[in-house]
Every structure is written in structure tokens, then in C-alpha cells.
mmCIF file of C-alpha atoms in Angstrom:
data_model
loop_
_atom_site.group_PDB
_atom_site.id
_atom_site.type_symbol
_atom_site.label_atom_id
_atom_site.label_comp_id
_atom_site.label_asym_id
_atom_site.label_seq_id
_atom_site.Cartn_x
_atom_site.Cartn_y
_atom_site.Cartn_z
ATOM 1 C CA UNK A 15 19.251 -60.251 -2.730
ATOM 2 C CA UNK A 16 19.486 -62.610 -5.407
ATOM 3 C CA UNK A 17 21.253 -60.856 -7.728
ATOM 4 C CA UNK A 18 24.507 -62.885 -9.339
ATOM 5 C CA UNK A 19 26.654 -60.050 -8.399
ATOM 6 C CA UNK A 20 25.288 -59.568 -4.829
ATOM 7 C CA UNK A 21 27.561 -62.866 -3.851
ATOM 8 C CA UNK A 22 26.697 -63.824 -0.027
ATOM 9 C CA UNK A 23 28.213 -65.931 2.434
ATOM 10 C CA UNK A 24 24.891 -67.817 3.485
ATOM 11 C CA UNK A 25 22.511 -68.934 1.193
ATOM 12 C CA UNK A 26 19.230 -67.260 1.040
ATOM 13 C CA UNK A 27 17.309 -69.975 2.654
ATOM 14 C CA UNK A 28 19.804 -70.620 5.594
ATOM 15 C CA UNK A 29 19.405 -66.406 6.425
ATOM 16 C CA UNK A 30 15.873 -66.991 6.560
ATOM 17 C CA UNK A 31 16.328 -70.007 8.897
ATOM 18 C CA UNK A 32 18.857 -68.214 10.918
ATOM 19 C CA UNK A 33 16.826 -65.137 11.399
ATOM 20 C CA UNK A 34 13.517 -66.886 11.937
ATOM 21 C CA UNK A 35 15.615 -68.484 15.557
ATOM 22 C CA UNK A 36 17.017 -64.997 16.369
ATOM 23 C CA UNK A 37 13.401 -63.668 16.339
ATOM 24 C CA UNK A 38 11.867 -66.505 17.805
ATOM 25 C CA UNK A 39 14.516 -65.910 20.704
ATOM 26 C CA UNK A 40 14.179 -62.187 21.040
ATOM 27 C CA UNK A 41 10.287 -62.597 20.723
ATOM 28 C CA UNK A 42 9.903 -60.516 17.947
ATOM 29 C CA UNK A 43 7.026 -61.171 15.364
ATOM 30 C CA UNK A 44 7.820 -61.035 11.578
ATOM 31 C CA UNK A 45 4.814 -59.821 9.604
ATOM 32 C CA UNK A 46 6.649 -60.584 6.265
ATOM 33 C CA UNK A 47 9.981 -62.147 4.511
ATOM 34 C CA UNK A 48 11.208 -60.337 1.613
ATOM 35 C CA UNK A 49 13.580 -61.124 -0.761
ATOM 36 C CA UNK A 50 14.866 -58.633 -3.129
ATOM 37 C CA UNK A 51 15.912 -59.562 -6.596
ATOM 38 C CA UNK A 52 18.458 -56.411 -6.973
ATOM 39 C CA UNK A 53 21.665 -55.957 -5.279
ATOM 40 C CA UNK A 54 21.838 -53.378 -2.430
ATOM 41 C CA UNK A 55 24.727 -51.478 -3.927
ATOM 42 C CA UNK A 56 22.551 -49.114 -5.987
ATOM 43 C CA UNK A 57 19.302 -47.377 -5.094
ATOM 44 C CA UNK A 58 16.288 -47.956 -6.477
ATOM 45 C CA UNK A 59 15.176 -51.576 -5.512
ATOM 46 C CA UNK A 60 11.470 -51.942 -5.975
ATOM 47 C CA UNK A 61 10.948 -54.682 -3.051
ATOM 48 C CA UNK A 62 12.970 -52.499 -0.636
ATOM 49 C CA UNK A 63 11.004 -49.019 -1.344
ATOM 50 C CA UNK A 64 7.807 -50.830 -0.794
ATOM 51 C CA UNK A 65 9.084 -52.093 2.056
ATOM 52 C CA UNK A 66 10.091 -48.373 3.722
ATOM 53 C CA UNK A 67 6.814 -47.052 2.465
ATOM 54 C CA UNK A 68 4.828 -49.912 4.014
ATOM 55 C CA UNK A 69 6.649 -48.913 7.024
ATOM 56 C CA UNK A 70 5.687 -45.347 6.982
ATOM 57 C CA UNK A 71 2.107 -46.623 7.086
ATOM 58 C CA UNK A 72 2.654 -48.322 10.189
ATOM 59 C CA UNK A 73 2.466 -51.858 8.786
ATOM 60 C CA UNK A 74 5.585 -52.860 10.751
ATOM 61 C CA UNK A 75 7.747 -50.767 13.474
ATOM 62 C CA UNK A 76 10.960 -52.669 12.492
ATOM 63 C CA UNK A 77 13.272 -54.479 10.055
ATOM 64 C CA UNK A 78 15.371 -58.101 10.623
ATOM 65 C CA UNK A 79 18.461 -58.560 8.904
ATOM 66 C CA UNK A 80 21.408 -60.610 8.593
ATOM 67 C CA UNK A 81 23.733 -57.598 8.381
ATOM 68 C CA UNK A 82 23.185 -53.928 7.595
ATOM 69 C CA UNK A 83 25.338 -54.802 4.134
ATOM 70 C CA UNK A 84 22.133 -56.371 3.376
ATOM 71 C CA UNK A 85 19.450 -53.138 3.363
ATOM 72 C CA UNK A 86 21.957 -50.848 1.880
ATOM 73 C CA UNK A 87 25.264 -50.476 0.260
ATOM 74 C CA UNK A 88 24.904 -47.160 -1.039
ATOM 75 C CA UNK A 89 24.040 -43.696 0.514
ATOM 76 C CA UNK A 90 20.705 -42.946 -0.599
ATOM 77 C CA UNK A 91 18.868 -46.058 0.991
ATOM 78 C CA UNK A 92 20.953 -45.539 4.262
ATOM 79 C CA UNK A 93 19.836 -41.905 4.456
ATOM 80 C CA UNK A 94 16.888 -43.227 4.359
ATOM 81 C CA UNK A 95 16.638 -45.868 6.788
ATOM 82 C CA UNK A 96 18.576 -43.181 9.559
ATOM 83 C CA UNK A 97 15.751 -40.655 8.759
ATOM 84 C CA UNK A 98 13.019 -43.120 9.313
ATOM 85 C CA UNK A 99 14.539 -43.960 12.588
ATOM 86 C CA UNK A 100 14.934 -40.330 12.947
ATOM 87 C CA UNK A 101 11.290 -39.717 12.548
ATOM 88 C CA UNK A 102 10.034 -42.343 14.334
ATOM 89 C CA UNK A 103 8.604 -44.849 12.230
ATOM 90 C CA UNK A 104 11.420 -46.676 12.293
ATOM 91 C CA UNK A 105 11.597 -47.769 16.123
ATOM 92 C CA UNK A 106 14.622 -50.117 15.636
ATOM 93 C CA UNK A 107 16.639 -52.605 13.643
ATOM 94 C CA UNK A 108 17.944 -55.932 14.435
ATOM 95 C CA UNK A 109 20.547 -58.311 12.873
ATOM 96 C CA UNK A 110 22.041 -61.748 14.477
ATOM 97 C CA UNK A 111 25.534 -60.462 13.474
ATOM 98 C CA UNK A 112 25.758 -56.516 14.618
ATOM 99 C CA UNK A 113 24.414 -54.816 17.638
ATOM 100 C CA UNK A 114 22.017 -51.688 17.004
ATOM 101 C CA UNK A 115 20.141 -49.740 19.586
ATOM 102 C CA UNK A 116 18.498 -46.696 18.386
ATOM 103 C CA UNK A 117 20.316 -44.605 19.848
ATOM 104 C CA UNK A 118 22.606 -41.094 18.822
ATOM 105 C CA UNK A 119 25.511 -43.769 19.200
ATOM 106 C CA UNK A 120 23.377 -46.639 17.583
ATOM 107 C CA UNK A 121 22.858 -44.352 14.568
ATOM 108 C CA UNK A 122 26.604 -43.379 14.697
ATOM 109 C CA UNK A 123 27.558 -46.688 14.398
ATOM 110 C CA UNK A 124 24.645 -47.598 12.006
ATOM 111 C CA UNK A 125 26.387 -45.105 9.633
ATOM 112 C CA UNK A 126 29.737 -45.969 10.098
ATOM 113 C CA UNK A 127 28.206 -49.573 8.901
ATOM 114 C CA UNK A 128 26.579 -48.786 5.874
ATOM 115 C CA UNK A 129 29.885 -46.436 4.976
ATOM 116 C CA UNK A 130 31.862 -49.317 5.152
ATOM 117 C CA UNK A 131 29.452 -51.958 3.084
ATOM 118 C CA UNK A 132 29.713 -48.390 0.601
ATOM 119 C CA UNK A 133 33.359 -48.819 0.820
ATOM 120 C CA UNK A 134 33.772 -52.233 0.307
ATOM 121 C CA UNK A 135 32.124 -52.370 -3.246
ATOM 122 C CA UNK A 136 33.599 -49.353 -4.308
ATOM 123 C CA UNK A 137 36.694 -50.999 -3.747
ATOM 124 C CA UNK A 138 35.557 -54.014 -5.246
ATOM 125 C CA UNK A 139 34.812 -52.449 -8.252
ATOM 126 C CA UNK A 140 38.179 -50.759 -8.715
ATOM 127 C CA UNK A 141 40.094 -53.807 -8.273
ATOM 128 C CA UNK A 142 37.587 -55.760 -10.683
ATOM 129 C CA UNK A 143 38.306 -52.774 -13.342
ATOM 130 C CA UNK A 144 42.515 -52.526 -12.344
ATOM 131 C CA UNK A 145 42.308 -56.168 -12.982
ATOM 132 C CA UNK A 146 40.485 -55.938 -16.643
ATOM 133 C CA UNK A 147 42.692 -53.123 -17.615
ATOM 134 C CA UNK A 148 45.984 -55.559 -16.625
ATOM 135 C CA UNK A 149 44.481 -58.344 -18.873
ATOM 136 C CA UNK A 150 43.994 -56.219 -22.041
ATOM 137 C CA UNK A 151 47.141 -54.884 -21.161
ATOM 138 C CA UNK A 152 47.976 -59.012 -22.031
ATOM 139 C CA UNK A 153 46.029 -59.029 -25.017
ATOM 140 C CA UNK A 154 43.253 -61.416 -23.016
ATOM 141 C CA UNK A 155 39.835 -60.443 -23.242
ATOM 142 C CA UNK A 156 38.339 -59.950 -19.944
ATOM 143 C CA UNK A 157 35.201 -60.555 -20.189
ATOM 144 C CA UNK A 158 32.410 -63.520 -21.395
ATOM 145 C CA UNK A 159 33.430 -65.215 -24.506
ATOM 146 C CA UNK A 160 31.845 -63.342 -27.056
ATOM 147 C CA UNK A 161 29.904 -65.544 -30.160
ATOM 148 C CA UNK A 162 32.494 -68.089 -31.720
ATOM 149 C CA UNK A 163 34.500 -68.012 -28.872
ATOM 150 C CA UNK A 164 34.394 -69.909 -24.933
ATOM 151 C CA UNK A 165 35.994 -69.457 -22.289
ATOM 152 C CA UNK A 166 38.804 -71.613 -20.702
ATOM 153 C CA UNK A 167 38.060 -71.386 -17.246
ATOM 154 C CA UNK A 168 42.225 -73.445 -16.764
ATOM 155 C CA UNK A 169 43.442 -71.048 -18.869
ATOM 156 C CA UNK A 170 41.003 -67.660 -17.811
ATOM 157 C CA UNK A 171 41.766 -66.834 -21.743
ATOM 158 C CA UNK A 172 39.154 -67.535 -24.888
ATOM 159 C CA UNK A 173 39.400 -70.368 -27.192
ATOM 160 C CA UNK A 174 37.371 -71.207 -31.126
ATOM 161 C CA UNK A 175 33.902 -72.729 -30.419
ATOM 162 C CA UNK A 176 34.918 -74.713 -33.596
ATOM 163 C CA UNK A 177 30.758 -75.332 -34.424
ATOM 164 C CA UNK A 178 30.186 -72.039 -33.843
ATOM 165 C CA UNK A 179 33.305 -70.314 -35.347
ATOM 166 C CA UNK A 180 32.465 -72.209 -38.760
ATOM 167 C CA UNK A 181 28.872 -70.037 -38.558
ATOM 168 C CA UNK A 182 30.549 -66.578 -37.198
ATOM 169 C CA UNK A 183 32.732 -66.940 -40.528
ATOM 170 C CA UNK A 184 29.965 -67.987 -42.802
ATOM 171 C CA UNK A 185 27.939 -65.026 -41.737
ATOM 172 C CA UNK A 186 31.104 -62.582 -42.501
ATOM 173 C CA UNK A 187 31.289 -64.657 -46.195
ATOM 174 C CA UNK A 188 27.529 -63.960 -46.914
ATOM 175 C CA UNK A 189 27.515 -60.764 -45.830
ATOM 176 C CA UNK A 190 30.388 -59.737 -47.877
ATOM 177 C CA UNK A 191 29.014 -61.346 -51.170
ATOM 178 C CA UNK A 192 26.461 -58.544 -50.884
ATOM 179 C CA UNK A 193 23.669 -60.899 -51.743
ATOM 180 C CA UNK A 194 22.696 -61.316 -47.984
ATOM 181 C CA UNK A 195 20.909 -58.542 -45.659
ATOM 182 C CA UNK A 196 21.192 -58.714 -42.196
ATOM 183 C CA UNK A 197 17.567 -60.242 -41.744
ATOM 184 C CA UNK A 198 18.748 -62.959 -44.133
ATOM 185 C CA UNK A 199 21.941 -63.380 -41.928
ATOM 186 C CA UNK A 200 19.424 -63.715 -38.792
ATOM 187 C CA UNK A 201 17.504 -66.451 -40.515
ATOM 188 C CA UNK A 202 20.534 -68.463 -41.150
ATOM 189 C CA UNK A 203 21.806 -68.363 -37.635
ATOM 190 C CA UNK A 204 18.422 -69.548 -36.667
ATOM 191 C CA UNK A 205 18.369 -72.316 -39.276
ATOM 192 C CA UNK A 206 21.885 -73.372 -38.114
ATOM 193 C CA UNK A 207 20.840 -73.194 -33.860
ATOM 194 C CA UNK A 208 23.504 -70.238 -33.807
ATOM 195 C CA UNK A 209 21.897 -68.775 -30.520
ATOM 196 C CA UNK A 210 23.055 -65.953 -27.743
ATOM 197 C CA UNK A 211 25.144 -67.152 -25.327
ATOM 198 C CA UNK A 212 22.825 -65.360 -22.866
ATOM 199 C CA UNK A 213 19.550 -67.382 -24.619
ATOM 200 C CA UNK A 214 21.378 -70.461 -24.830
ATOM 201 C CA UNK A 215 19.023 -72.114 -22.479
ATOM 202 C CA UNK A 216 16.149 -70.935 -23.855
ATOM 203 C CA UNK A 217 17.316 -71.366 -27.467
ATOM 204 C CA UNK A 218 16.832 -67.698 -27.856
ATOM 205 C CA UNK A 219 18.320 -66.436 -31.125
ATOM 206 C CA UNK A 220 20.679 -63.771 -32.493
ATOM 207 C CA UNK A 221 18.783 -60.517 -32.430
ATOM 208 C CA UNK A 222 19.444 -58.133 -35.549
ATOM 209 C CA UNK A 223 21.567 -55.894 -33.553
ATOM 210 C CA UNK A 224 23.618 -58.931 -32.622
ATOM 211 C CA UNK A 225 24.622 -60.026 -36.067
ATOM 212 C CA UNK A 226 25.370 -56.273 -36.642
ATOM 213 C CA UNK A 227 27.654 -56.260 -33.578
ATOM 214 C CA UNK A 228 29.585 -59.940 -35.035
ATOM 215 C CA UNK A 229 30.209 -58.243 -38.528
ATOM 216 C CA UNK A 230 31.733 -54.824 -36.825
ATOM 217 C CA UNK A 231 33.802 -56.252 -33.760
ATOM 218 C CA UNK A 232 37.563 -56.604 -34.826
ATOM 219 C CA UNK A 233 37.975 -59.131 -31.793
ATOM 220 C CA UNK A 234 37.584 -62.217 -34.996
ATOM 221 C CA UNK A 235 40.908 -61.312 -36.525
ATOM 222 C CA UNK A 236 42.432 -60.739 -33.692
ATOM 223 C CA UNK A 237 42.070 -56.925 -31.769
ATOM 224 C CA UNK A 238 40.297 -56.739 -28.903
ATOM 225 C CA UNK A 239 37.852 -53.296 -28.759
ATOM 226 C CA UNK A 240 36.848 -52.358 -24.952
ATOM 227 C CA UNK A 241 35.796 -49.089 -23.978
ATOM 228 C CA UNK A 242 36.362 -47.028 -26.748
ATOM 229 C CA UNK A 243 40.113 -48.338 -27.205
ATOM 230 C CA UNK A 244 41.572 -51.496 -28.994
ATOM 231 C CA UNK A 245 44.459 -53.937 -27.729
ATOM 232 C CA UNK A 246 46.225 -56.564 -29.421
ATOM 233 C CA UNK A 247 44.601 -60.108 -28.788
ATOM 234 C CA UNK A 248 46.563 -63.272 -28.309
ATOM 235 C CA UNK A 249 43.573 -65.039 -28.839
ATOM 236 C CA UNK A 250 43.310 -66.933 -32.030
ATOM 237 C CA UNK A 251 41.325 -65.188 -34.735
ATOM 238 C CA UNK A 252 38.401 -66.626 -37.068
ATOM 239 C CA UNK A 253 38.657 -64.353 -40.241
ATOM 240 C CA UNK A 254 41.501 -62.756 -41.525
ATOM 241 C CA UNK A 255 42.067 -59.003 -41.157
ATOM 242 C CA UNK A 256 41.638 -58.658 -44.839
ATOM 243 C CA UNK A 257 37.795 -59.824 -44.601
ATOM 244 C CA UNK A 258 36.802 -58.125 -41.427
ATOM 245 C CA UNK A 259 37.997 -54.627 -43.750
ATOM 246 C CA UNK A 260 36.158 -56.256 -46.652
ATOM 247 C CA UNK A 261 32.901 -56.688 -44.184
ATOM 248 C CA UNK A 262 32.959 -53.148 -43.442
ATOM 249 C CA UNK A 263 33.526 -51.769 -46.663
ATOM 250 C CA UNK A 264 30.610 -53.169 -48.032
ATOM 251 C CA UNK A 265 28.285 -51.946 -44.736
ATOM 252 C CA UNK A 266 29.440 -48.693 -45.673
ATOM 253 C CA UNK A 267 28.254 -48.430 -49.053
ATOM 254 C CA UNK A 268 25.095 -50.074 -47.973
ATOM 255 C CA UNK A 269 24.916 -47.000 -44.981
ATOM 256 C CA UNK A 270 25.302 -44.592 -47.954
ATOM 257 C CA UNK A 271 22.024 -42.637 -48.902
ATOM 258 C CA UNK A 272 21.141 -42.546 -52.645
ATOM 259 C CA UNK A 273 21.983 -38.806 -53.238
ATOM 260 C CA UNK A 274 20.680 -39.144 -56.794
ATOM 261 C CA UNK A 275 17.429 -39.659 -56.156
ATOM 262 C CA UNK A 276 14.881 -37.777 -59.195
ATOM 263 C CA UNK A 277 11.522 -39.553 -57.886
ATOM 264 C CA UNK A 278 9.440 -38.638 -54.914
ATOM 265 C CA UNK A 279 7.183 -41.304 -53.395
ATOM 266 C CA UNK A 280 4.696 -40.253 -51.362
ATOM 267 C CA UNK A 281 4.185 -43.162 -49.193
ATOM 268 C CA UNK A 282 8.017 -43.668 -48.579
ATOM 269 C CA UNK A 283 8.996 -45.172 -45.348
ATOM 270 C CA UNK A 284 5.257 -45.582 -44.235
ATOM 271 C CA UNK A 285 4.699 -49.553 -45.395
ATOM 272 C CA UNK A 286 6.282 -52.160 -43.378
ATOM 273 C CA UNK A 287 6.795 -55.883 -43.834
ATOM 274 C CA UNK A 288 4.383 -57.998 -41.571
ATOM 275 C CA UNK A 289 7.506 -60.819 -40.997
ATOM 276 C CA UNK A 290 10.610 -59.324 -40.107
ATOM 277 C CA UNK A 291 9.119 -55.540 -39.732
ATOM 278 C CA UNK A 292 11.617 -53.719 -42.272
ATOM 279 C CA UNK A 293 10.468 -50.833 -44.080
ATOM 280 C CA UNK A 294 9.720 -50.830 -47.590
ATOM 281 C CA UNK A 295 11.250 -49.266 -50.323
ATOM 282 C CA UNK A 296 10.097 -47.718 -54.005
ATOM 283 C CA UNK A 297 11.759 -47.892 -57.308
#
């Protein structure tokens, strides 16, 4: 796998060295390497389904691995790999760092395997979450700096991006003069290089929805919002509270429909603008 969550203690290349030797010493032949981009921990991986189907066909009659951990960390692809063994098209497994023979006690212990590679990440992912429950307990947020902020990777807390903080408050400024749509918003954070964090390499910027989320999140004066409940930051904020409630005030009214409409166009909602793809509206 090369998924950034799917950590590993070898590298992908020095597996594929390492299990090249192991089959050159057991004299196995290895039709094809496969690398799959998604971690094994949840079912679904398109590499590794081709793989069992090509399998079935009789392409190949086995599978080398560093470590069962590796095929499947979750239930449904180890019932699957035990019931191809079971049927036959599976004739055996082999990994440099576990013994398998395909056997009722290979299977047994095939199981036992995968349950614990299940168990490991489910345990994983309960002390990630007990962890980021104890830090918003602290008032630090947990996760990847969000726009205006960085992260202090001394501290493990989030500090102003002062270039970018001075843009995250501009936009809240504009947006509350009511002179300034979102689209407009979006156009100045791409005139000033105010780009995703994610897109940073790519100079990808700020999609609509992302403004939207900047102007709504309470984290820039100072409350931290994470799943559906809110914790008081320690982290420095970028607006005051006052203009944050300002901010949402004024997306309110512009949420409200005009109830007092008296003219009916019959093209409403049908025309769209060829640039930024907002529908028009009639007067």
C-alpha cells in the first residue's frame, strides 16, 4: 500500500527486493508485482479485487507477501482469501515473515492473523480518537492547521500564518460590507495566492465551498467546532467575536428568500453565467 495512513516498516521498494530473494530461494515464479494505492484496513481496494478475480481465472495459484497485515486488515477481504483457499483456487500463500501451510491449522492460524492486523487498527483508531478528544479537552485543535493558521510541530498547537491571517480577515471585512459575494471573495483569494493548504503545491485555489467554510467556522475568534460540539481554543484568534456574529448575520439575510415576490419569470433559474456558473436572476 501506499497510502499515507498505511505507515510500514520497510519501504515499498525494499519489500519488493526482499520478496523477490524469498521467491528466488523457494523457486517460486512471480507472474506480477502489485502495489495497491489504498490501505488494507477497509474493503474495497480496486488493485486487490482484480487481483482475487484474476486468481479465480487461474492466472496465478498463489499470492507473496511480506505479512498477512499486508492483503487484509479487515474481515471481508480475509473471508475472502480463506474461501479461495477453501475452494481451491487459492493453493497457498507465502510471506518471508509468517509460516502458512494450507492446512485446517494453516487456515486457523491464517485467521487468527488477519484478526489480529483487524485488532491492531481498531485499536489504533481509538487511541488516535481518545487522544483528539484529550486535546480539545485543552482547547488545542487536533487536527491540520486550518487556513490562516500552521502548525507548530515543537509546540503540536496552531499558530497565525501572519500573510495569510491578514487575507482570512480581509475576506471576513468584505464579506461583511455586503458589497462582496462569495465568487468575488474567491477571486480575491486567487488574486492574493491565498491557496488550500491541500493545493498548495499545485497552487490550487480556494474552492467556493471553502471560503463559505472560513466565514462560518468560529475557530478565528477563538472556539474550536469538531464533531458537532465546540471547545474553548487557546489558540490565538484572527477576528474578534463581534465580527465572526456580524459575518453571519449578514449570510443570513442573504439565505433569506424574497417572500414578497409579485412577478413571475418564466425562465427563472434556467440561465447560467458562462464564468463562474451562478444562476441568474430577474428583476
Amino acid at each position: 500500500s501506499t497510502d499515507d495512513e498505511d505507515r510500514q516498516i520497510l519501504s515499498i521498494e525494499a519489500q519488493i527486493a526482499e520478496l523477490k530473494e524469498f521467491a528466488e530461494k523457494e523457486r517460486l515464479e512471480i507472474i506480477e508485482t502489485l502495489i495497491e494505492k489504498k490501505t488494507a484496513k477497509m474493503p474495497g481496494r480496486p488493485i486487490f479485487n482484480e487481483m482475487m478475480k484474476r486468481i479465480e481465472k487461474g492466472e496465478a495459484q498463489g499470492i507473496i507477501a511480506w505479512h498477512p497485515d499486508r492483503l487484509a486488515r479487515n474481515s471481508v477481504d480475509g473471508g475472502l482469501i480463506i474461501f479461495q483457499l477453501d475452494t481451491g483456487n487459492l493453493k497457498d500463500l507465502k510471506f518471508p515473515t509468517f509460516w502458512f501451510d494450507s492446512t485446517p491449522q494453516g487456515k486457523f492460524m491464517l485467521n487468527i492473523a488477519f484478526g489480529q492486523s483487524k485488532y491492531y487498527i481498531d485499536n489504533l483508531s481509538e487511541n488516535v480518537r481518545r487522544g483528539i478528544r484529550q486535546k480539545l479537552r485543552r482547547g488545542e485543535w487536533p487536527l491540520r492547521a486550518p487556513v490562516g493558521y500552521i502548525n507548530n510541530p515543537r509546540t503540536r498547537k496552531i499558530d497565525i500564518d501572519d500573510d495569510r491571517a491578514q487575507l482570512v480577515r480581509k475576506i471576513f471585512d468584505l464579506y461583511v460590507s455586503e458589497k462582496y459575494t462569495l465568487v468575488d471573495l474567491q477571486k480575491f483569494a486567487d488574486l492574493k495566492g491565498l491557496v488550500s493548504r491541500s493545493g498548495e503545491a499545485k497552487n490550487k485555489k480556494l474552492a467556493l465551498a471553502s471560503i463559505q467554510r472560513i466565514l462560518t467556522n468560529p475557530i478565528y475568534y477563538g472556539l474550536i467546532r469538531y464533531a458537532g460540539e465546540t471547545y474553548p481554543g487557546i489558540h490565538k484568534p484572527i477576528i474578534s467575536k463581534k465580527l465572526f456574529e456580524k459575518v453571519q448575520e449578514a449570510m443570513r439575510m442573504k439565505g433569506k428568500a424574497n417572500k414578497r415576490r409579485t412577478h413571475h419569470f418564466a425562465f427563472l433559474n434556467l440561465a447560467k453565467c458562462g464564468e463562474c456558473g451562478c444562476v441568474f436572476t430577474a428583476q
